[in-house]
PDB file of C-alpha atoms in Angstrom:
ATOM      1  CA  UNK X1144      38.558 -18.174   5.025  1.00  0.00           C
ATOM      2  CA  UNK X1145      35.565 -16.436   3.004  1.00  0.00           C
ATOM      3  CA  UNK X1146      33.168 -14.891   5.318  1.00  0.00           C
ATOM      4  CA  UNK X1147      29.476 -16.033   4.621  1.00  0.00           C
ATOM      5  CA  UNK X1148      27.197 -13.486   2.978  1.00  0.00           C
ATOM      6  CA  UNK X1149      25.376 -11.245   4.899  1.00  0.00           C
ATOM      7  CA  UNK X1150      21.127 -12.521   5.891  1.00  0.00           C
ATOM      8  CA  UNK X1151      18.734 -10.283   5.774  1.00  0.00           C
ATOM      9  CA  UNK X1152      16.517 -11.166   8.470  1.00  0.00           C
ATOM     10  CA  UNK X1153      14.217  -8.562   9.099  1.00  0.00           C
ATOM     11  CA  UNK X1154      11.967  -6.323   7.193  1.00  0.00           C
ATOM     12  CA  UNK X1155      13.478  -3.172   6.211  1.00  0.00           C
ATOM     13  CA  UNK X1156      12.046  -0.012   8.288  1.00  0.00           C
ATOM     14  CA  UNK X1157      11.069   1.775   5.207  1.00  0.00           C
ATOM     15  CA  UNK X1158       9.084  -0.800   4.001  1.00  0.00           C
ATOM     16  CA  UNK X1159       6.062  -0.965   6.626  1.00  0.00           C
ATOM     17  CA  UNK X1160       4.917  -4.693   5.728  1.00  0.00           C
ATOM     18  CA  UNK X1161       2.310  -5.542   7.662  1.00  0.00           C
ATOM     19  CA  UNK X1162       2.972  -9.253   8.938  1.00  0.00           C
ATOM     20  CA  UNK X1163       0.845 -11.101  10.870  1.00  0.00           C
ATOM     21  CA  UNK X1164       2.397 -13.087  13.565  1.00  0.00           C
ATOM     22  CA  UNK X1165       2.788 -16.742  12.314  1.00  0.00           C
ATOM     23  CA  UNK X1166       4.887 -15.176   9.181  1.00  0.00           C
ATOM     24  CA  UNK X1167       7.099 -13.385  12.150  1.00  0.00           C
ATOM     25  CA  UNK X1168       7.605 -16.680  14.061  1.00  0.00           C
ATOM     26  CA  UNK X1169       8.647 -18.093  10.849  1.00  0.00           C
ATOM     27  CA  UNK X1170      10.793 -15.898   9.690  1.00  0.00           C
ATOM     28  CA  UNK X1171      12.482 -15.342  13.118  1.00  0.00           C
ATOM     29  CA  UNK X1172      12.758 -19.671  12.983  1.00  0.00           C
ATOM     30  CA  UNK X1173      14.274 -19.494   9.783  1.00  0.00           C
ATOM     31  CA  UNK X1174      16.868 -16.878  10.653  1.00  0.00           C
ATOM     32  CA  UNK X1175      18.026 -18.425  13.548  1.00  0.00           C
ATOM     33  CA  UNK X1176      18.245 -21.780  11.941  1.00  0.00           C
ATOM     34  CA  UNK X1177      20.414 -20.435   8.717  1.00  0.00           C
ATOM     35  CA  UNK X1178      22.421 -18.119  10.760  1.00  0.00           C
ATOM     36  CA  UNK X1179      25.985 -20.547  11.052  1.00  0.00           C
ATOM     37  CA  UNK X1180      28.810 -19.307  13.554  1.00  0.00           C
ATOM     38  CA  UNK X1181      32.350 -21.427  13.370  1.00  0.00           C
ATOM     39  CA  UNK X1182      33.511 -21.985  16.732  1.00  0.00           C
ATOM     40  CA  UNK X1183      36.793 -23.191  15.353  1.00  0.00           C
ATOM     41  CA  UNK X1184      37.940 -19.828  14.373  1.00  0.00           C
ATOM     42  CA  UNK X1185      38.551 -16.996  16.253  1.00  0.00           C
ATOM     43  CA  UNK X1186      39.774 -14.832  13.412  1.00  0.00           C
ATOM     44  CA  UNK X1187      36.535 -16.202  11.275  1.00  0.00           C
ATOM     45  CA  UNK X1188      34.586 -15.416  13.750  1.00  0.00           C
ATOM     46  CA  UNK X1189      35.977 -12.091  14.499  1.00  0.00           C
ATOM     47  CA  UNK X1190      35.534 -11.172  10.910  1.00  0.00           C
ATOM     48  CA  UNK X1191      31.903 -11.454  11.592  1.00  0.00           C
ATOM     49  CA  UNK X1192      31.405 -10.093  14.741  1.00  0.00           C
ATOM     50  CA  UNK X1193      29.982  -6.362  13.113  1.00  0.00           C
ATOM     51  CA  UNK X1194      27.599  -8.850  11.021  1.00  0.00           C
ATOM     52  CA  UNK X1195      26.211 -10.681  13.808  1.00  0.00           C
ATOM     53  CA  UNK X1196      24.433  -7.486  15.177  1.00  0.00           C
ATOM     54  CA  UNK X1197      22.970  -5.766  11.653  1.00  0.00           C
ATOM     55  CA  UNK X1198      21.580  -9.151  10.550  1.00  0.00           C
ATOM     56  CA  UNK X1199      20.024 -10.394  14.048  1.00  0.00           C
ATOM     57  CA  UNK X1200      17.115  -8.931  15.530  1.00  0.00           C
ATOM     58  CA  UNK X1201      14.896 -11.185  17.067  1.00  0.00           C
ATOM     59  CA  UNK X1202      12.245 -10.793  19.296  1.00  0.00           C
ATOM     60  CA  UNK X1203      12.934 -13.125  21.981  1.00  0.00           C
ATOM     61  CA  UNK X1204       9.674 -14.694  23.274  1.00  0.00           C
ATOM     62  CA  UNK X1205       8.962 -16.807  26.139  1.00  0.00           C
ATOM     63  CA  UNK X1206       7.053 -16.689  29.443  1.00  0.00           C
ATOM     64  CA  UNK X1207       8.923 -13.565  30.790  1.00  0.00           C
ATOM     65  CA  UNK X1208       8.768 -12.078  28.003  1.00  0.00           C
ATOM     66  CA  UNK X1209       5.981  -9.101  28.470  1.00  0.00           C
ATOM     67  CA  UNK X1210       6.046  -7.881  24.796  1.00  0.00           C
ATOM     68  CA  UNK X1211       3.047 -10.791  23.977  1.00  0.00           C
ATOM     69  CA  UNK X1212       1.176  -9.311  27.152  1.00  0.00           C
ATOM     70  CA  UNK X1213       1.444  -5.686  25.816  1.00  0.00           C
ATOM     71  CA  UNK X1214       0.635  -6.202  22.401  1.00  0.00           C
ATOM     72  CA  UNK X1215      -2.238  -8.850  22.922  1.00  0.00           C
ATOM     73  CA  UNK X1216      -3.721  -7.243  25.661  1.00  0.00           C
ATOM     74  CA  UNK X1217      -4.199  -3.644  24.184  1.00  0.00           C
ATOM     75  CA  UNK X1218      -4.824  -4.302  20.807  1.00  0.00           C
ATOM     76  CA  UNK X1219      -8.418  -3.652  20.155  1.00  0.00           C
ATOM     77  CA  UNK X1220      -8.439  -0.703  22.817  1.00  0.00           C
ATOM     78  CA  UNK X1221      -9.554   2.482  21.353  1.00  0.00           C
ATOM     79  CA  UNK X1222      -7.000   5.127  22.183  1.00  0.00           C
ATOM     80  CA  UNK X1223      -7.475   8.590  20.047  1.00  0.00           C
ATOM     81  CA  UNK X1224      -4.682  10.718  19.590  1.00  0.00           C
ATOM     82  CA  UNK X1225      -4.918  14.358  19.592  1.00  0.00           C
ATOM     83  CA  UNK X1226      -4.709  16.794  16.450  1.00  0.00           C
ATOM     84  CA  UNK X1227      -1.194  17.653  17.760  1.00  0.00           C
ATOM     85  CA  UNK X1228       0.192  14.113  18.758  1.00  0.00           C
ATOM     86  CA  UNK X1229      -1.289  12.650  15.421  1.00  0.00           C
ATOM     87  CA  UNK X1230       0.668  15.167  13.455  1.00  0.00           C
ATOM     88  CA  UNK X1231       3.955  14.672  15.407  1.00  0.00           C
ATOM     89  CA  UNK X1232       3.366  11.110  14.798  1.00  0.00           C
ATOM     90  CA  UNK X1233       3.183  11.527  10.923  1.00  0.00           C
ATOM     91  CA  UNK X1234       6.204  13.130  11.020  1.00  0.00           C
ATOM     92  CA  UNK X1235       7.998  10.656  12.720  1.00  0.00           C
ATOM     93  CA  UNK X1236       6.738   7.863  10.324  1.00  0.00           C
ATOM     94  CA  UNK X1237       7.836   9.926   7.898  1.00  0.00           C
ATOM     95  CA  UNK X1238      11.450  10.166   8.693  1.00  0.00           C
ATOM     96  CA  UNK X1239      10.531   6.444   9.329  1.00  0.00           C
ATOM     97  CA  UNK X1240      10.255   5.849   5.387  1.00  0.00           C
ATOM     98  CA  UNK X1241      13.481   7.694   4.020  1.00  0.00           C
ATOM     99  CA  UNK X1242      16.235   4.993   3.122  1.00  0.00           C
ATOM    100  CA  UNK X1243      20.141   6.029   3.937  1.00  0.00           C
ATOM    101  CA  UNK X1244      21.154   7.281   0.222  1.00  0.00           C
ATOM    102  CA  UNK X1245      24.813   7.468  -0.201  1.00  0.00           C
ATOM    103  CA  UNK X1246      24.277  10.060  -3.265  1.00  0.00           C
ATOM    104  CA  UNK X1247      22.568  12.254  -1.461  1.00  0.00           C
ATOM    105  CA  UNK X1248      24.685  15.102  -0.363  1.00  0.00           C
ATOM    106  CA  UNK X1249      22.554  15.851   2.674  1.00  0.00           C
ATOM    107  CA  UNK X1250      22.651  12.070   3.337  1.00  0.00           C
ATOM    108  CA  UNK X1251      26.672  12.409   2.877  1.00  0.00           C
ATOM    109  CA  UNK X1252      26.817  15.561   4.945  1.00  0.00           C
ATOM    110  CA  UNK X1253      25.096  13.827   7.703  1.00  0.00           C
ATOM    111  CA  UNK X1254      27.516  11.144   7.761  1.00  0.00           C
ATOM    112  CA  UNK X1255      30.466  13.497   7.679  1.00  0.00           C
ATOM    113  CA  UNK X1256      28.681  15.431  10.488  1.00  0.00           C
ATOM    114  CA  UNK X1257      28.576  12.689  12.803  1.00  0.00           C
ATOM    115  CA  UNK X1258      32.571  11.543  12.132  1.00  0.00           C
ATOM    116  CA  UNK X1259      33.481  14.975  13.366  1.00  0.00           C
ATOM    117  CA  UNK X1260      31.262  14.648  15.970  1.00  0.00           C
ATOM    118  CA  UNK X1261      32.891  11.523  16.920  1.00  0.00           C
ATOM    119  CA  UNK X1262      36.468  12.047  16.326  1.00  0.00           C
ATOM    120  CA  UNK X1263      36.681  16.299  16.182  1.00  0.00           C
ATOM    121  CA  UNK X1264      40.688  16.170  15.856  1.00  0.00           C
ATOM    122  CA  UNK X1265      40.804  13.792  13.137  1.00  0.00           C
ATOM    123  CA  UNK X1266      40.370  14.650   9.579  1.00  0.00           C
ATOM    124  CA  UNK X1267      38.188  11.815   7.350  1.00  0.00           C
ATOM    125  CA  UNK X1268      39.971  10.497   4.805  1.00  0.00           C
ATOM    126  CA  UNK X1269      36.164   9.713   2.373  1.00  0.00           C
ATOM    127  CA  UNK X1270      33.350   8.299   2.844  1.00  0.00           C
ATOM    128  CA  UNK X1271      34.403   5.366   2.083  1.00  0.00           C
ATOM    129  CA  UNK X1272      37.674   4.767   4.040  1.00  0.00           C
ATOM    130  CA  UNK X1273      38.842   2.393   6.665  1.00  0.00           C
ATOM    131  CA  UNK X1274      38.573   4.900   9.333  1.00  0.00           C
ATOM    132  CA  UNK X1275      35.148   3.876  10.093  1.00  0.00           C
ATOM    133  CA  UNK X1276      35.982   0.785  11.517  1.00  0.00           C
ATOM    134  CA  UNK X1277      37.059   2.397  14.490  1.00  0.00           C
ATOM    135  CA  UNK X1278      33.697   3.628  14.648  1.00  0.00           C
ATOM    136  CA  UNK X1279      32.367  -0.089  14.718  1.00  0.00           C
ATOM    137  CA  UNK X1280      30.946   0.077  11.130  1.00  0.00           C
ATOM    138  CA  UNK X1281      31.164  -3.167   9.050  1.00  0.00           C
ATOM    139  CA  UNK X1282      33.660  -1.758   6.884  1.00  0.00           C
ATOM    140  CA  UNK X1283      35.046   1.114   5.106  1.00  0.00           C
ATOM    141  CA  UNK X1284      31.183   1.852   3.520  1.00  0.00           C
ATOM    142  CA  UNK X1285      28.762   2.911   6.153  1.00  0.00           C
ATOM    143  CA  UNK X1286      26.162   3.211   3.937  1.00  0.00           C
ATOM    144  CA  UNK X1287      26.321  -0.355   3.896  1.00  0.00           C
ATOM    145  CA  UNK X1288      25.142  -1.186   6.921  1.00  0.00           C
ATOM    146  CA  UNK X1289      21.790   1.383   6.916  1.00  0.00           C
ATOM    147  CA  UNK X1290      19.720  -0.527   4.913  1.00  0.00           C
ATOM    148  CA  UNK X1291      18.196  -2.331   8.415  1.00  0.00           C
ATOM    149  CA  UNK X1292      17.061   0.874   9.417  1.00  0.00           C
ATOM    150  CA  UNK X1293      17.729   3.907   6.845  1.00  0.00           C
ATOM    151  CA  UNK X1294      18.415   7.389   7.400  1.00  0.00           C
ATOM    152  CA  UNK X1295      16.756   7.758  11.150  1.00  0.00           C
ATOM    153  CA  UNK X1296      19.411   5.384  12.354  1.00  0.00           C
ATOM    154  CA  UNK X1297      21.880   8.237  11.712  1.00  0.00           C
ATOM    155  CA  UNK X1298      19.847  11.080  12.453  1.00  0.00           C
ATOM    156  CA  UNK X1299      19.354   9.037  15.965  1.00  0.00           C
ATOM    157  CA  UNK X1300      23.354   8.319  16.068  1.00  0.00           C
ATOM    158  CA  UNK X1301      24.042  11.820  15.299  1.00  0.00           C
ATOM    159  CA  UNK X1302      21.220  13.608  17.536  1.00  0.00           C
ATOM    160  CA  UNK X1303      23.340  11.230  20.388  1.00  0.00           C
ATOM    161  CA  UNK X1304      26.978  12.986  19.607  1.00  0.00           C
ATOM    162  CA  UNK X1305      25.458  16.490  19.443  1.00  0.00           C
ATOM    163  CA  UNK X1306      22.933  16.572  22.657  1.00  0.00           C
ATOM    164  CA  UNK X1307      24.979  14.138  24.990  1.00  0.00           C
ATOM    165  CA  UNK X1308      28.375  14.264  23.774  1.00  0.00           C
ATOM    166  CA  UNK X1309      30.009  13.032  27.454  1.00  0.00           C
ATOM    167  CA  UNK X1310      27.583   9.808  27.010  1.00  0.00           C
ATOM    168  CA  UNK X1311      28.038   9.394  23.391  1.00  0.00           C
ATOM    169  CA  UNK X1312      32.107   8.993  23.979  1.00  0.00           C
ATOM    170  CA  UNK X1313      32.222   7.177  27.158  1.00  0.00           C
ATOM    171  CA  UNK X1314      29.873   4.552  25.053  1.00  0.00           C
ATOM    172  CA  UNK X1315      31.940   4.803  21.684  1.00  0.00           C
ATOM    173  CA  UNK X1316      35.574   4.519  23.450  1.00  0.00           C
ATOM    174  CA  UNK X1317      34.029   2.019  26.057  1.00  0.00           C
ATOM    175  CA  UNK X1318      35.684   3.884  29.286  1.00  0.00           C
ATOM    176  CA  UNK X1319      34.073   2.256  32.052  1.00  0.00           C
ATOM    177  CA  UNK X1320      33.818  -1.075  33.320  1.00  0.00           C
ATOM    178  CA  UNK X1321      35.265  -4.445  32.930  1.00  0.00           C
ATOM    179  CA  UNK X1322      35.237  -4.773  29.029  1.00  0.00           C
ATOM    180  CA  UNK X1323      34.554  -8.335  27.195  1.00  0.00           C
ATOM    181  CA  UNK X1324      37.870  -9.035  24.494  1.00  0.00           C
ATOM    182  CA  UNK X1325      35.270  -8.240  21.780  1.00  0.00           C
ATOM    183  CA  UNK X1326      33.080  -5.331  22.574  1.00  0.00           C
ATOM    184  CA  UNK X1327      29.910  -4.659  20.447  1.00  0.00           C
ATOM    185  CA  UNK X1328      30.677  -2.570  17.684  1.00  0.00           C
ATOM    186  CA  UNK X1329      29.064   0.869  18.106  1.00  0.00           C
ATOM    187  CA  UNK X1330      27.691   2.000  15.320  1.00  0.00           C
ATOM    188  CA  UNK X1331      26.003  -0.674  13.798  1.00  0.00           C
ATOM    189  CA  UNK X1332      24.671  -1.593  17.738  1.00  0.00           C
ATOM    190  CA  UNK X1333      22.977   1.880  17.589  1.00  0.00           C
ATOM    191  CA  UNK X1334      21.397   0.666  14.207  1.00  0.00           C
ATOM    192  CA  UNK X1335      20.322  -2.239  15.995  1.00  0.00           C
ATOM    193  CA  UNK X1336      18.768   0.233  18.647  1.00  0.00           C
ATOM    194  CA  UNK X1337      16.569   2.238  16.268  1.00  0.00           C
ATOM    195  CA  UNK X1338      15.508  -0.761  14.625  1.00  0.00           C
ATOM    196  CA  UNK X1339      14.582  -2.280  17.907  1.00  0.00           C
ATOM    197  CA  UNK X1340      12.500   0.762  19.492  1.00  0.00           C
ATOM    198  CA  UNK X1341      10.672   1.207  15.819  1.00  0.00           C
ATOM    199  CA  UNK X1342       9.391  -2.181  16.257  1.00  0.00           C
ATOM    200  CA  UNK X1343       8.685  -1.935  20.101  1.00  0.00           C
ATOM    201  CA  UNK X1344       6.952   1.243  19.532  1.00  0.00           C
ATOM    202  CA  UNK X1345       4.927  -0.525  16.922  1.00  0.00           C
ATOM    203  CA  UNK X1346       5.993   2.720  14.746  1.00  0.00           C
ATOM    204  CA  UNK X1347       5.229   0.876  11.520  1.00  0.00           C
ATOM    205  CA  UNK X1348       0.983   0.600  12.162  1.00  0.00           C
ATOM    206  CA  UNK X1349      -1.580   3.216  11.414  1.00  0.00           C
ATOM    207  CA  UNK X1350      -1.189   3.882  15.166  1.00  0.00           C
ATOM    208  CA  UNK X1351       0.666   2.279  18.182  1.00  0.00           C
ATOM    209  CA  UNK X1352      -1.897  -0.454  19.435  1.00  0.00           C
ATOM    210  CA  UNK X1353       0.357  -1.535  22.291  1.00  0.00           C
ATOM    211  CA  UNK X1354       0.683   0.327  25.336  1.00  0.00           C
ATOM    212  CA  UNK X1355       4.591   1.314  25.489  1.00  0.00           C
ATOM    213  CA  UNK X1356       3.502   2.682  21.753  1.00  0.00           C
ATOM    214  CA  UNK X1357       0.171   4.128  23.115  1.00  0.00           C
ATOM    215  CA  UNK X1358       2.005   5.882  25.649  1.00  0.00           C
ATOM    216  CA  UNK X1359       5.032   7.018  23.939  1.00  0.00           C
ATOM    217  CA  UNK X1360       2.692   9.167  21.795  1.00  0.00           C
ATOM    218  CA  UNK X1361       1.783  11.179  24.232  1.00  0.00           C
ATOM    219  CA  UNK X1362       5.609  11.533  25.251  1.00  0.00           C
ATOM    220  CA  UNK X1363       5.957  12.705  21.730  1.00  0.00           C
ATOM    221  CA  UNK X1364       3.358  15.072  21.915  1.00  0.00           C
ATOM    222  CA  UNK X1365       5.278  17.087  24.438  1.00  0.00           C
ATOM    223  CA  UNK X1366       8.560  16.494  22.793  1.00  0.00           C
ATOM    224  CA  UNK X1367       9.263  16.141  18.980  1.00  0.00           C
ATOM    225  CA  UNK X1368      12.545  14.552  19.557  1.00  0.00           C
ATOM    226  CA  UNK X1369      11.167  12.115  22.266  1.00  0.00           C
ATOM    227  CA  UNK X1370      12.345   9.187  20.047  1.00  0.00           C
ATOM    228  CA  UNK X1371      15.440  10.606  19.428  1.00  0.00           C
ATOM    229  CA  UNK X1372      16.281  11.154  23.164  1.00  0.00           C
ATOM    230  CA  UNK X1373      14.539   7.572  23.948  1.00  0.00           C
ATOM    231  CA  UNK X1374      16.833   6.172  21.531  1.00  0.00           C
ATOM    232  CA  UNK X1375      20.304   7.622  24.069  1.00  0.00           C
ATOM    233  CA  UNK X1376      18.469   6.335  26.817  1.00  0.00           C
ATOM    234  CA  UNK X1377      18.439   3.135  25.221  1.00  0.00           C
ATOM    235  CA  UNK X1378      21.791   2.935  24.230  1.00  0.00           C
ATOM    236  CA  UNK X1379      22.943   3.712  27.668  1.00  0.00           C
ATOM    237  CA  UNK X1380      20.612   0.619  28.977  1.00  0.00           C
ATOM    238  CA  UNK X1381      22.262  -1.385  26.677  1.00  0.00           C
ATOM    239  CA  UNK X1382      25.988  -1.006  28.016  1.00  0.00           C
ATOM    240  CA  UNK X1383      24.858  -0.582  31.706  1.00  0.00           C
ATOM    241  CA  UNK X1384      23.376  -4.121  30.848  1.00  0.00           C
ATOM    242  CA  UNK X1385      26.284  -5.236  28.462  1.00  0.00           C
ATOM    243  CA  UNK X1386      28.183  -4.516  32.297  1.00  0.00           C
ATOM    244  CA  UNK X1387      26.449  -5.949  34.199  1.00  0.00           C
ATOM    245  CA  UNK X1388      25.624  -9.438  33.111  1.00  0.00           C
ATOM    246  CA  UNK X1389      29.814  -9.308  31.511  1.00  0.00           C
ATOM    247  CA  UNK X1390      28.535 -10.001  28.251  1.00  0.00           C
ATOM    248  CA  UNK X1391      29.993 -11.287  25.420  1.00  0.00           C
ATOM    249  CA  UNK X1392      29.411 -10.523  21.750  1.00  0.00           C
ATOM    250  CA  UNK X1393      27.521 -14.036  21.198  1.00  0.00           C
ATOM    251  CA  UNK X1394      25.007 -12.215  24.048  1.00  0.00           C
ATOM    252  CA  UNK X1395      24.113  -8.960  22.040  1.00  0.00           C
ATOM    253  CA  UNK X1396      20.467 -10.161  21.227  1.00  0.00           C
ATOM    254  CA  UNK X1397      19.985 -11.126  24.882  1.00  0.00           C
ATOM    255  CA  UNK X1398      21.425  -7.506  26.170  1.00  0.00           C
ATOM    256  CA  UNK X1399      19.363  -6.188  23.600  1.00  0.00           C
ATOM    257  CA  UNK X1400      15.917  -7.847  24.402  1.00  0.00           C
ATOM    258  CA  UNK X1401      16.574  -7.193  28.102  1.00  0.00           C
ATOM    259  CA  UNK X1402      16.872  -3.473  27.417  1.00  0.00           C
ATOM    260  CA  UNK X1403      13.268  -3.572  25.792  1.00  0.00           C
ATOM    261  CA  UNK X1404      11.704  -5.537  28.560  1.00  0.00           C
ATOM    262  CA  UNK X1405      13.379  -2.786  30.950  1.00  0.00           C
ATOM    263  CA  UNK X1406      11.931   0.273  28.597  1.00  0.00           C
ATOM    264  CA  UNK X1407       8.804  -1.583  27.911  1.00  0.00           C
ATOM    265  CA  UNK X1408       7.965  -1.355  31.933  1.00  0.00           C
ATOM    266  CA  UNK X1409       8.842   2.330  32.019  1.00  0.00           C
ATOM    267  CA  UNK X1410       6.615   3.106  29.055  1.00  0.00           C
ATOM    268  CA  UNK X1411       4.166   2.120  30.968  1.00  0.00           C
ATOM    269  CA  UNK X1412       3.722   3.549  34.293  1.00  0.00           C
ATOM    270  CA  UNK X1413       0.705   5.739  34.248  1.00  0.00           C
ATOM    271  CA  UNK X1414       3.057   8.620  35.930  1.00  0.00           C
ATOM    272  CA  UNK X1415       5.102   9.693  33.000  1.00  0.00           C
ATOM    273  CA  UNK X1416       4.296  13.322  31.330  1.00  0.00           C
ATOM    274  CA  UNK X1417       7.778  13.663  29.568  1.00  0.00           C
ATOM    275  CA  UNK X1418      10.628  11.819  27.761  1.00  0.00           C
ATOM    276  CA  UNK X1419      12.733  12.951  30.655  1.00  0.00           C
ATOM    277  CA  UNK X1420      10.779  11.394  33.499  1.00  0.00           C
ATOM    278  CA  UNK X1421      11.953   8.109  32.600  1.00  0.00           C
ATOM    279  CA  UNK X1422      14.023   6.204  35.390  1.00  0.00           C
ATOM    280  CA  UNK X1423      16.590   5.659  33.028  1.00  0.00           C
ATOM    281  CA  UNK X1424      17.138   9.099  31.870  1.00  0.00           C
ATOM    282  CA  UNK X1425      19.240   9.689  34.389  1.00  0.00           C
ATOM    283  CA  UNK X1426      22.090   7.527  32.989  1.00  0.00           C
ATOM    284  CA  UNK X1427      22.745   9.448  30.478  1.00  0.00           C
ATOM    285  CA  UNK X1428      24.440  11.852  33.364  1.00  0.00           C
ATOM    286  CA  UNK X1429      26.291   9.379  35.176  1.00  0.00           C
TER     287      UNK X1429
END
């Protein structure tokens, strides 16, 4: 059976579209209502089990939902940014704009870079090789699979392997806890995870109007690779949540908007100074 073709349902991150909320809702609506999943076949469905986390990443909305609240309730507020945080910002936007380019040796050294970070004993066969299924990429093309969220989805995946390796593996081999018979497929969940804080962060404005954004700034401001290091925390929220609601892979979006809710809340207590002080930093030492 021919698997359907591939939806794009959100914006690229390189683009930064403004778009007001009605032409969200719509397109979320219309994503939702084209995206088809056969119940009738397991190996179908299996097929398409990679796809079903690049192409879906809705905001969930409803009323416990406290993205509206943030957003709505902080958007005309005047917060200035210092000299330093506005520059650190910029930078970050800027890495925010750079699309995954497969013929772009730095681009393919990257990708190499994080494959040995991965799997240090085994050689790589190419780029473009089967081998990075077991990775949980789409197929045997990663590049593929980076046009939701460009090069900073790899940066993010590779900053992971390098600065909390033990965390990195235990999430990539799945070695804790009662695992569903189709676990999410790594890589492209992490893509999935820097698309999700971009738009959380509200990364893609002049400047963050909401106040996880607002605040995260400042976080950034004291570290340059406080989105980076938010983006392991996240990932760890995500299979400590994946556990313990025993998810399945027809859950992912529902795992996913519950880990955003969570980080959304610590964003905003008034008491952070650092990255680090976040509650759930500490998973990434369990």
């Amino acid at each position: 059976m021919r698997s359907r073709k591939r939806r794009q349902c959100f914006p690229s991150c390189s683009s930064f579209r403004k778009v007001d909320e009605d032409e969200n809702y719509r397109r979320r609506k219309k994503c939702n209502e084209e995206l088809e999943w056969p119940h009738n076949s397991s190996t179908h469905v299996k097929s398409q089990l990679a796809q079903c986390f690049i192409v879906v990443v809705n905001a969930m909305v409803g009323p416990r939902s406290w993205t509206g609240l943030f957003t709505r309730s902080n958007n005309r507020r005047n917060h200035s940014l210092s000299p330093f945080q506005e520059q650190r910002l910029l930078r970050l936007q800027a890495r925010l704009q750079v699309p995954f380019d497969e013929n772009r040796p730095d681009h393919q050294e990257t990708l190499k870079a994080l494959w040995h970070a991965a799997f240090p004993d085994v050689a790589l066969q190419g780029l473009i090789s089967e081998q990075w299924k077991e990775m949980g990429w789409q197929g045997s093309n990663p590049s593929t699979d980076f046009r939701g969220c460009g090069f900073i989805s790899l940066e993010n995946l590779l900053f992971y392997a390098r600065t909390y390796p033990a965390s990195f593996r235990r999430l990539l081999f799945k070695r804790e806890g009662n695992r569903a018979t189709w676990e999410y497929p790594f890589a492209v969940a992490g893509i999935n995870i820097s698309f999700m804080l971009t738009e959380m962060l509200d990364l893609c404005s002049e400047k963050p109007r909401c106040l996880p954004g607002i605040n995260f700034v400042k976080l950034l401001g004291e570290d340059e690779a406080a989105f980076d290091v938010l983006y392991c925390i996240a990932f760890e929220m995500v299979d400590a949540q994946w556990l313990a609601v025993n998810a399945s892979y027809m859950q992912f979006n529902e795992v996913l908007q519950a880990t955003r809710t969570q980080l959304e809340r610590e964003l905003s207590l008034e008491d952070t100074q650092r990255i680090h002080d976040l509650p759930a930093y500490n998973l990434l030492y369990q």
